mmCIF file of C-alpha atoms in Angstrom:
data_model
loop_
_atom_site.group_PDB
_atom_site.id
_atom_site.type_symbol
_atom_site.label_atom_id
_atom_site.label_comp_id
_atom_site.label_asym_id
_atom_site.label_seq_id
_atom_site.Cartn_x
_atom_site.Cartn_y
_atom_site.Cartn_z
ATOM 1 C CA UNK W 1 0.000 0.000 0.000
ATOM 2 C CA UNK W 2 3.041 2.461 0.395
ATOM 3 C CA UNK W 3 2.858 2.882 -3.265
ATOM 4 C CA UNK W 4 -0.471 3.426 -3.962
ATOM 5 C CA UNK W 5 -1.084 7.243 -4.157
ATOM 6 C CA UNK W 6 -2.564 10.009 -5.868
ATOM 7 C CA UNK W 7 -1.410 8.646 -9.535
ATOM 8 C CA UNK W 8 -4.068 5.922 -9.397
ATOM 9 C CA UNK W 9 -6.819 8.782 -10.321
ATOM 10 C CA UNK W 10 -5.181 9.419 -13.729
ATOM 11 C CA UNK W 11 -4.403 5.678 -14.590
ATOM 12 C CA UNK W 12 -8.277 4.713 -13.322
ATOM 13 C CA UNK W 13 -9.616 7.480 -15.631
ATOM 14 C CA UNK W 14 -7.998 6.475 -18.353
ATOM 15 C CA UNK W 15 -8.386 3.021 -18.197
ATOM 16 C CA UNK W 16 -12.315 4.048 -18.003
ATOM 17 C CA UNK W 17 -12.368 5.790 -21.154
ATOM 18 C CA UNK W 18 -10.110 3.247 -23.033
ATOM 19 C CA UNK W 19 -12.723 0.472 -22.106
ATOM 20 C CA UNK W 20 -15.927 2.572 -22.978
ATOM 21 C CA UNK W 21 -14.154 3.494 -26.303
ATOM 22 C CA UNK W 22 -12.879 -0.178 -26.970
ATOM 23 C CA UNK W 23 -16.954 -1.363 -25.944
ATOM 24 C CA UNK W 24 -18.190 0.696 -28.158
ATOM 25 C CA UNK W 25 -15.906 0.271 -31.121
ATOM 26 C CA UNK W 26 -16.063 -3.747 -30.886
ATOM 27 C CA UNK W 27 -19.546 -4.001 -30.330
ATOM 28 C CA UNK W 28 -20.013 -1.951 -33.537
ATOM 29 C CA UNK W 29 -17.598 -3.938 -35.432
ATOM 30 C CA UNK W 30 -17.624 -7.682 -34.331
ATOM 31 C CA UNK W 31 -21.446 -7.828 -32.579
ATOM 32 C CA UNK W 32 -23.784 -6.082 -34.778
ATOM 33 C CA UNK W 33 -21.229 -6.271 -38.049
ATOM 34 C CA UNK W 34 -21.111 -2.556 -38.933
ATOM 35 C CA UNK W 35 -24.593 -1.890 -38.643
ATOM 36 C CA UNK W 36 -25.882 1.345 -40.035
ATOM 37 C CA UNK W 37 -27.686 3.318 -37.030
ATOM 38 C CA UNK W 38 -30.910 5.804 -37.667
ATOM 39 C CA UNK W 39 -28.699 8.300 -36.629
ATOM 40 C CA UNK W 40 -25.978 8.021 -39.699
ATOM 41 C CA UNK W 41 -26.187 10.579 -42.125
ATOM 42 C CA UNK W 42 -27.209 10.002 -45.691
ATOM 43 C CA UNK W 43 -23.599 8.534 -47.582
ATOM 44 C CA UNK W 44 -21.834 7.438 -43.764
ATOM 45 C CA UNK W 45 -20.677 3.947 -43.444
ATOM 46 C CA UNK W 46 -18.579 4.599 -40.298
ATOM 47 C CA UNK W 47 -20.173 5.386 -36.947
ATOM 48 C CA UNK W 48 -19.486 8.062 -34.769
ATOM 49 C CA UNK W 49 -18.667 7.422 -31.379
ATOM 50 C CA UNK W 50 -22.020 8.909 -30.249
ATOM 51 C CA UNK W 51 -23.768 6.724 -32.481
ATOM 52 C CA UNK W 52 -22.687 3.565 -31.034
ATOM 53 C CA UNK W 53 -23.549 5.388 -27.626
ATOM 54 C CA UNK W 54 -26.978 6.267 -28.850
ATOM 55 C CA UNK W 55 -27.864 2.479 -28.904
ATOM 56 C CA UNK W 56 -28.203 -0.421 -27.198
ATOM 57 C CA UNK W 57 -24.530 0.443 -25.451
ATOM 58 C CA UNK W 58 -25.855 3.866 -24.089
ATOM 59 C CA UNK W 59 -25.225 3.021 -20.692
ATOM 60 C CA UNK W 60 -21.923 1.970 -21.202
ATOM 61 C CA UNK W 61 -21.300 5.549 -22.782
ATOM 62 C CA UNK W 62 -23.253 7.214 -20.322
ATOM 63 C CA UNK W 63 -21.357 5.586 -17.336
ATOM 64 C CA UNK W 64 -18.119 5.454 -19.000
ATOM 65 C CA UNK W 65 -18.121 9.141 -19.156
ATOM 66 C CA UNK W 66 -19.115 9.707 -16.155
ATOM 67 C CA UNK W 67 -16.716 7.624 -14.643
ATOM 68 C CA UNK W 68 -13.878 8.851 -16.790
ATOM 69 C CA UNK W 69 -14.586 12.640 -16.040
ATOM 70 C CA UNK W 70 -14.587 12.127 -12.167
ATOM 71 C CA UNK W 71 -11.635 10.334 -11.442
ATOM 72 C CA UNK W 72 -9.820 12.719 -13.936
ATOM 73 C CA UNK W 73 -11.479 15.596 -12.236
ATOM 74 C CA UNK W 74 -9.994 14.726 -8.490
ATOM 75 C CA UNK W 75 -6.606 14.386 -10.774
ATOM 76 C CA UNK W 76 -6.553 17.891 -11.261
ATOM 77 C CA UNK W 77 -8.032 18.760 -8.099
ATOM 78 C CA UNK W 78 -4.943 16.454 -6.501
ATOM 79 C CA UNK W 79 -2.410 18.409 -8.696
ATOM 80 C CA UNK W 80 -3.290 21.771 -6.835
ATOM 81 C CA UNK W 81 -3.997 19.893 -3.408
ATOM 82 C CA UNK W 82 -0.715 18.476 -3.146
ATOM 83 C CA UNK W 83 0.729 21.679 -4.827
ATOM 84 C CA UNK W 84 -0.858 23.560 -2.246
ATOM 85 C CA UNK W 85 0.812 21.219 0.603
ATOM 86 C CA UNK W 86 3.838 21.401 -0.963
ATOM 87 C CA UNK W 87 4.038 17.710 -1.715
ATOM 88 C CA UNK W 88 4.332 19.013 -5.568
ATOM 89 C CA UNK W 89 6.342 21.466 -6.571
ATOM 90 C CA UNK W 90 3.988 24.604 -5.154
ATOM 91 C CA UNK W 91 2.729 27.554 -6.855
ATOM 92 C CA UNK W 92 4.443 30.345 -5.888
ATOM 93 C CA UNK W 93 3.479 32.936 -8.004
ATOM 94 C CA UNK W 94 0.265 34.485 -8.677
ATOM 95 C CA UNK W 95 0.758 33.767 -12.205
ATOM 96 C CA UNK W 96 0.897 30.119 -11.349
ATOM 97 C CA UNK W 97 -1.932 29.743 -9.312
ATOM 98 C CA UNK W 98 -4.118 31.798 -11.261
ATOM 99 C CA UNK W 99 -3.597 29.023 -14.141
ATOM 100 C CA UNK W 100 -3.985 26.457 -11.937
ATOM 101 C CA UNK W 101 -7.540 27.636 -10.898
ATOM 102 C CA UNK W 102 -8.158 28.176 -14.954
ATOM 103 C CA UNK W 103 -6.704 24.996 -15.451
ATOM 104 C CA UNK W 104 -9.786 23.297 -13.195
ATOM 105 C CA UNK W 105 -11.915 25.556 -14.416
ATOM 106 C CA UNK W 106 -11.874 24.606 -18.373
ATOM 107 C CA UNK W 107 -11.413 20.563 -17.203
ATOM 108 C CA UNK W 108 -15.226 21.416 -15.166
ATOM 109 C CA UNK W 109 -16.919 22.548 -18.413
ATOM 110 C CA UNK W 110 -15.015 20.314 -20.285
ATOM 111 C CA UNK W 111 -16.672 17.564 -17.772
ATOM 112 C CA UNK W 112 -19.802 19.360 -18.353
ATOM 113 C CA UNK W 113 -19.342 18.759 -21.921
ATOM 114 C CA UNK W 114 -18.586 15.018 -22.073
ATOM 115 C CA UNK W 115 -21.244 14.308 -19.751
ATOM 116 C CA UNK W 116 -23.730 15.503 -21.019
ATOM 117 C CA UNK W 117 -23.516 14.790 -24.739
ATOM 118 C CA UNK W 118 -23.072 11.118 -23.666
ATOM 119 C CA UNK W 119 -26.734 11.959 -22.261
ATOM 120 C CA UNK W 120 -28.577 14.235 -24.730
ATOM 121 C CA UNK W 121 -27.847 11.621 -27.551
ATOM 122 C CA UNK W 122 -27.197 12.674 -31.219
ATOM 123 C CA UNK W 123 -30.091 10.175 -32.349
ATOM 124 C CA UNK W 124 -32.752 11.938 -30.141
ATOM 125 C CA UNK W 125 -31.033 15.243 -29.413
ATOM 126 C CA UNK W 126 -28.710 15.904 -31.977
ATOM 127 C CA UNK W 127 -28.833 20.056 -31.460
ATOM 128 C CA UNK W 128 -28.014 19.759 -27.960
ATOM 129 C CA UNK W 129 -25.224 17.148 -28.520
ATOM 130 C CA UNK W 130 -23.113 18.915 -31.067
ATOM 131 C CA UNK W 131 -23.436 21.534 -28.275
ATOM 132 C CA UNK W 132 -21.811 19.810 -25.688
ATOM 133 C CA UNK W 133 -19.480 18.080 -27.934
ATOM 134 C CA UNK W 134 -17.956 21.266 -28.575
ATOM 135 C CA UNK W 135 -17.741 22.290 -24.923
ATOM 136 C CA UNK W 136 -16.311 18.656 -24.062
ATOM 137 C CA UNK W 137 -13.782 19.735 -26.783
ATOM 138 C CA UNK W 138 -12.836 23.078 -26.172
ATOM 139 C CA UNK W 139 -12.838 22.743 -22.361
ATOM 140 C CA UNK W 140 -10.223 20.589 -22.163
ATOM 141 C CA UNK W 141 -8.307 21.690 -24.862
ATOM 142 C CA UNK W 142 -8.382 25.172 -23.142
ATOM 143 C CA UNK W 143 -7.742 23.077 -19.666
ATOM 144 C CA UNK W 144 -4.722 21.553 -21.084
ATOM 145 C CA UNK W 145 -3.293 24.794 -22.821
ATOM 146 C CA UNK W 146 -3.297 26.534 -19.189
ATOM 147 C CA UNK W 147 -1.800 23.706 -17.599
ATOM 148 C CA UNK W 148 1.385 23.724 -20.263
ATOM 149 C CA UNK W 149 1.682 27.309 -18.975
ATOM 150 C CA UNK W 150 1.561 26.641 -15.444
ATOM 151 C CA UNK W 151 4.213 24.078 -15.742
ATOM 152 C CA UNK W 152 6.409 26.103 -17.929
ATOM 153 C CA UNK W 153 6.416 28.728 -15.091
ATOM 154 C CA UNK W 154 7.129 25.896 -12.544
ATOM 155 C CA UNK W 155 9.960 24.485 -14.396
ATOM 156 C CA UNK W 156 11.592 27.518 -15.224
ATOM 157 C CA UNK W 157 11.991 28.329 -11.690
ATOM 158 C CA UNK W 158 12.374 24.626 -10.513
ATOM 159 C CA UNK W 159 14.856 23.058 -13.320
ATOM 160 C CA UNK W 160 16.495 20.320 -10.548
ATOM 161 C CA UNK W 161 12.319 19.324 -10.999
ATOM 162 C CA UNK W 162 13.057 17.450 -14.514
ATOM 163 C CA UNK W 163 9.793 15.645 -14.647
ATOM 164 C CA UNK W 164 7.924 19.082 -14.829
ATOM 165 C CA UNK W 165 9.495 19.522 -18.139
ATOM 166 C CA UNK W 166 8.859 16.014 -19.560
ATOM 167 C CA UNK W 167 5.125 16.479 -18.230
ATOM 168 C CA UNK W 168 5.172 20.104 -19.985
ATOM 169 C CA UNK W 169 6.643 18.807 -23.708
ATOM 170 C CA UNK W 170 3.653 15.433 -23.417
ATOM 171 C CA UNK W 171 1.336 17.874 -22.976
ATOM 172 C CA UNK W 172 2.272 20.548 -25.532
ATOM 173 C CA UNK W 173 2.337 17.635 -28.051
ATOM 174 C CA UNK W 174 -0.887 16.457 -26.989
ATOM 175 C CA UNK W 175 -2.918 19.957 -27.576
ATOM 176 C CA UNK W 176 -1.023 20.567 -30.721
ATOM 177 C CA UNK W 177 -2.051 17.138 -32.550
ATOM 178 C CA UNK W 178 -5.265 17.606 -31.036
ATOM 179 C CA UNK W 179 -5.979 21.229 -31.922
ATOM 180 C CA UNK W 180 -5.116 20.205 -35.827
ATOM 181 C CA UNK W 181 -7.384 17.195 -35.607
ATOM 182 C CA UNK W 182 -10.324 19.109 -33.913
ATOM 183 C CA UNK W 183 -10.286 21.213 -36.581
ATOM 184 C CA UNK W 184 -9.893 18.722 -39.447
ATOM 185 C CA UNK W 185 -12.812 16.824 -37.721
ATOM 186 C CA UNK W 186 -15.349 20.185 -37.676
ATOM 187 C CA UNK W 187 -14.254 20.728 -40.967
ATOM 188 C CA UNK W 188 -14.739 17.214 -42.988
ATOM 189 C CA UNK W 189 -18.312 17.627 -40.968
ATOM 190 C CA UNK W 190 -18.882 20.615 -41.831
ATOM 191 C CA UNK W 191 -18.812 19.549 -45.909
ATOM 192 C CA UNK W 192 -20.177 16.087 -45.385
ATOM 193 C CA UNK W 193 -17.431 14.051 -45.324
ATOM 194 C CA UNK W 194 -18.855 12.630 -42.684
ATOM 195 C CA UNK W 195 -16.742 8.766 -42.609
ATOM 196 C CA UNK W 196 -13.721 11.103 -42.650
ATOM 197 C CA UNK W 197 -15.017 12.797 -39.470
ATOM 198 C CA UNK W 198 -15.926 9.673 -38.251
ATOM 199 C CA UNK W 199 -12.201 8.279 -38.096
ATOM 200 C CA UNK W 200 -11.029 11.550 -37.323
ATOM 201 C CA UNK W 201 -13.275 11.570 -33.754
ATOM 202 C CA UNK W 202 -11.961 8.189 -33.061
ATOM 203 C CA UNK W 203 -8.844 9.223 -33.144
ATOM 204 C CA UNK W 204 -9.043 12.279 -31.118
ATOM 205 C CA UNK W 205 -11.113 10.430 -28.440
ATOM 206 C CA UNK W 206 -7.993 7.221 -28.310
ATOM 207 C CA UNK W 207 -5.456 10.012 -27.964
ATOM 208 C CA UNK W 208 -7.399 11.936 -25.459
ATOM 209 C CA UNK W 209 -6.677 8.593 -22.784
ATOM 210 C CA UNK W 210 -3.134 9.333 -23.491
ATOM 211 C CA UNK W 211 -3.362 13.025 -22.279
ATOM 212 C CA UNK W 212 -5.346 11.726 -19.553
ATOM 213 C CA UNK W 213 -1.930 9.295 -18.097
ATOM 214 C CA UNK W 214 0.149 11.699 -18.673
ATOM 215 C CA UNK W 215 -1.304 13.449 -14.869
ATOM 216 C CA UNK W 216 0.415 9.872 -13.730
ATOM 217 C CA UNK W 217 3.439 11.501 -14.141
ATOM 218 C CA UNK W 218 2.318 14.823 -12.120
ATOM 219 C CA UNK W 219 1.054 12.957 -9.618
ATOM 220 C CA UNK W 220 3.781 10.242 -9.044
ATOM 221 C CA UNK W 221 6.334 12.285 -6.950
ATOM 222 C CA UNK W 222 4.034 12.567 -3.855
ATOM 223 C CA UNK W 223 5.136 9.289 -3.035
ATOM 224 C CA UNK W 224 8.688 10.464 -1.827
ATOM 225 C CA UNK W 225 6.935 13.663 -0.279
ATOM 226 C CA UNK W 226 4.468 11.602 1.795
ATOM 227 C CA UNK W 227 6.641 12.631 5.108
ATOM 228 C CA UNK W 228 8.749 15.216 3.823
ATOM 229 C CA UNK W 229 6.981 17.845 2.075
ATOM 230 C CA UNK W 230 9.168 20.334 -0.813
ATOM 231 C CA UNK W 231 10.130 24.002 0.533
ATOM 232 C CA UNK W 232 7.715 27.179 -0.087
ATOM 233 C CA UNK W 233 10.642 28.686 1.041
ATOM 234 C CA UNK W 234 12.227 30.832 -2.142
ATOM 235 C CA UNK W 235 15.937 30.764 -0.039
ATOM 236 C CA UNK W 236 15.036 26.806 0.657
ATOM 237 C CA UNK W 237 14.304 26.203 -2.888
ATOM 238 C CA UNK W 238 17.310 28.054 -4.396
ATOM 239 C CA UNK W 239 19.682 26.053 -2.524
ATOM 240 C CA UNK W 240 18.044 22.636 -3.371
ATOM 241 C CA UNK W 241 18.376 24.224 -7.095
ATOM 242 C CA UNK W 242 22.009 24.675 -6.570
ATOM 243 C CA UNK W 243 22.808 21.326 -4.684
ATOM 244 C CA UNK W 244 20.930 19.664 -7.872
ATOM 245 C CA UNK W 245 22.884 21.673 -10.427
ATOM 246 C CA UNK W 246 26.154 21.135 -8.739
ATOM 247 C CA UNK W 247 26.529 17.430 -7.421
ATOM 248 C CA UNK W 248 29.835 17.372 -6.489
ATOM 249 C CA UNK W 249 29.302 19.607 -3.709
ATOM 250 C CA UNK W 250 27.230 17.557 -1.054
ATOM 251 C CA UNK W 251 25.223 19.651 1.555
ATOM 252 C CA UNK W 252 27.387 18.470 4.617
ATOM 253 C CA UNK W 253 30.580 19.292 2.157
ATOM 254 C CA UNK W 254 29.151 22.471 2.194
ATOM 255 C CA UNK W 255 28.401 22.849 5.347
ATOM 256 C CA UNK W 256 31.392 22.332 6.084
ATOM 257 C CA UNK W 257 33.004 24.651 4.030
ATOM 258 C CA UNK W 258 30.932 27.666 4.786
ATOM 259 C CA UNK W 259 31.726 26.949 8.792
ATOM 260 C CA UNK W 260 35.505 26.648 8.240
ATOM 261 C CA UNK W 261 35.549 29.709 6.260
ATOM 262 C CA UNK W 262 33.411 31.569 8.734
ATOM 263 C CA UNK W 263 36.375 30.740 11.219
ATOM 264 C CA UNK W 264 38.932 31.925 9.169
ATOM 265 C CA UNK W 265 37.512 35.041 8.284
ATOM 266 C CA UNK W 266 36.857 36.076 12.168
ATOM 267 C CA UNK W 267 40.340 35.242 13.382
ATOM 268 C CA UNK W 268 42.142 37.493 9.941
ATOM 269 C CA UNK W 269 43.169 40.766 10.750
ATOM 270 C CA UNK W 270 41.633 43.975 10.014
ATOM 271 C CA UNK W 271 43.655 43.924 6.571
ATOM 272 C CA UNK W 272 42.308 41.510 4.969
ATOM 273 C CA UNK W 273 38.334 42.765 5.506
ATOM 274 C CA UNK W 274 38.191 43.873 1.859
ATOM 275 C CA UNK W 275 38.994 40.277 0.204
ATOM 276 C CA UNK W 276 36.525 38.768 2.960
ATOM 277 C CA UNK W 277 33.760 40.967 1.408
ATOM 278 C CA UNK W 278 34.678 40.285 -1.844
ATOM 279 C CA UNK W 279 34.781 36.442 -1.370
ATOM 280 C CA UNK W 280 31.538 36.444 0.196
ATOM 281 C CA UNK W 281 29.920 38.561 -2.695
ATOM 282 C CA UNK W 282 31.206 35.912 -4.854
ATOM 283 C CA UNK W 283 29.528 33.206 -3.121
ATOM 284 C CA UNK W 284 26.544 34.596 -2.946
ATOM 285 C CA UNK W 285 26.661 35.559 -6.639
ATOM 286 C CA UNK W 286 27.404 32.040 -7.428
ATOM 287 C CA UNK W 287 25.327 30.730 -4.980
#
């Protein structure tokens, strides 16, 4: 049980939404043999995702989505919890926590969004779905474009942090493929070439569980911190930056150093005040 954490939120989410999206793409392809549904446009052979989920399998879809959206939810309400505590790397800044709090913001109407589409059907409420669809789209998209900020700040200021910047490049990757397929999907819709669209929302909706692990990797760390939460102290925090950047000096090396030195410089004579000044400027400019 030591290892069982915060990071399960992100894997059971998207574990969720791989199985609702695997459900619904078998049962269309091996059960009912590529049926065409009521709600398939005039020339489609291939089936949305919501028009599996408007048949027999709405439940699944309904439930899947709900599942998914909660557990990835208390992910990003565990980022800024255990940023908060400082078992993350905290927000410092009001920059930061500003797009934090937009961050959760966008992921809520995305939620919104996915939930509720998976409920106002496109066979029976096709109006309303497209609706939602686009807020389940655009919220997270939005979500996931503040986050990438938010850690860009962090890692700036916290480079001996490498995982923030891993976590920052998975997600800029993520919204740029998706961005370019969210638009190639409203557009083949938008002129009826609607099997084109079809594959297109597939896709986006498989790569979508990726963006969803990737919080594994925020969320990860608070194993080590469990007991020993990170500095919110700036002074703290720049001297675990320079003990990470400069690993041949150990902290009791150091230590050491700085107490031997303080010895020194009260026994010199008066003559020698100048270079003392100097020396210490210089280790704090390094420093």
């Amino acid at each position: 049980m030591r290892y069982i954490s915060y990071w399960v939120l992100p894997i059971i989410s998207g574990l969720m939404w791989l199985a609702t999206l695997l459900g619904l793409l078998l049962y269309w392809i091996v059960d009912t043999h590529r049926v065409r549904y009521a709600s398939m446009n005039g020339n489609q052979t291939i089936a949305y995702i919501s028009d599996v989920g408007a048949s027999e399998l709405k439940p699944l879809f309904v439930t899947g989505c709900i599942i998914t959206t909660i557990f990835l939810d208390l992910s990003f309400g565990s980022d800024r919890y255990l940023r908060h505590k400082g078992r993350l790397v905290p927000n410092t800044t009001t920059a930061e926590k500003v797009l934090s709090g937009l961050t959760i913001v966008f992921a809520i109407i995305g939620t919104i969004g996915l939930t509720f589409l998976s409920g106002f059907d496109t066979l029976r409420y096709p109006r309303l779905h497209d609706i939602f669809l686009l807020l389940f789209i655009a919220g997270y998209l939005l979500s996931a474009i503040f986050i990438c900020a938010e850690y860009q700040h962090l890692s700036r200021k916290n480079r001996q942090h490498r995982i923030l910047r891993l976590s920052f490049w998975i997600k800029v990757i993520f919204v740029a493929v998706e961005l370019i397929l969210a638009i190639a999907f409203i557009a083949t819709n938008f002129k009826g070439y609607y099997n084109s669209a079809a594959i297109l929302e597939w896709i986006i909706a498989f790569i979508f569980s990726f963006y969803i692990f990737s919080f594994y990797i925020d969320l990860y760390p608070a194993i080590k911190t469990r007991h020993s939460p990170l500095s919110t102290n700036p002074a703290r925090r720049m001297e675990e930056t320079y003990y990470a950047t400069h690993p041949s000096v150990l902290p009791q090396q150091r230590d050491t150093q700085d107490s031997q030195r303080t010895l020194t410089d009260g026994h010199g004579h008066h003559g020698h005040g100048n270079n003392a000044q100097h020396k210490n400027r210089t280790d704090q400019r390094d420093f």
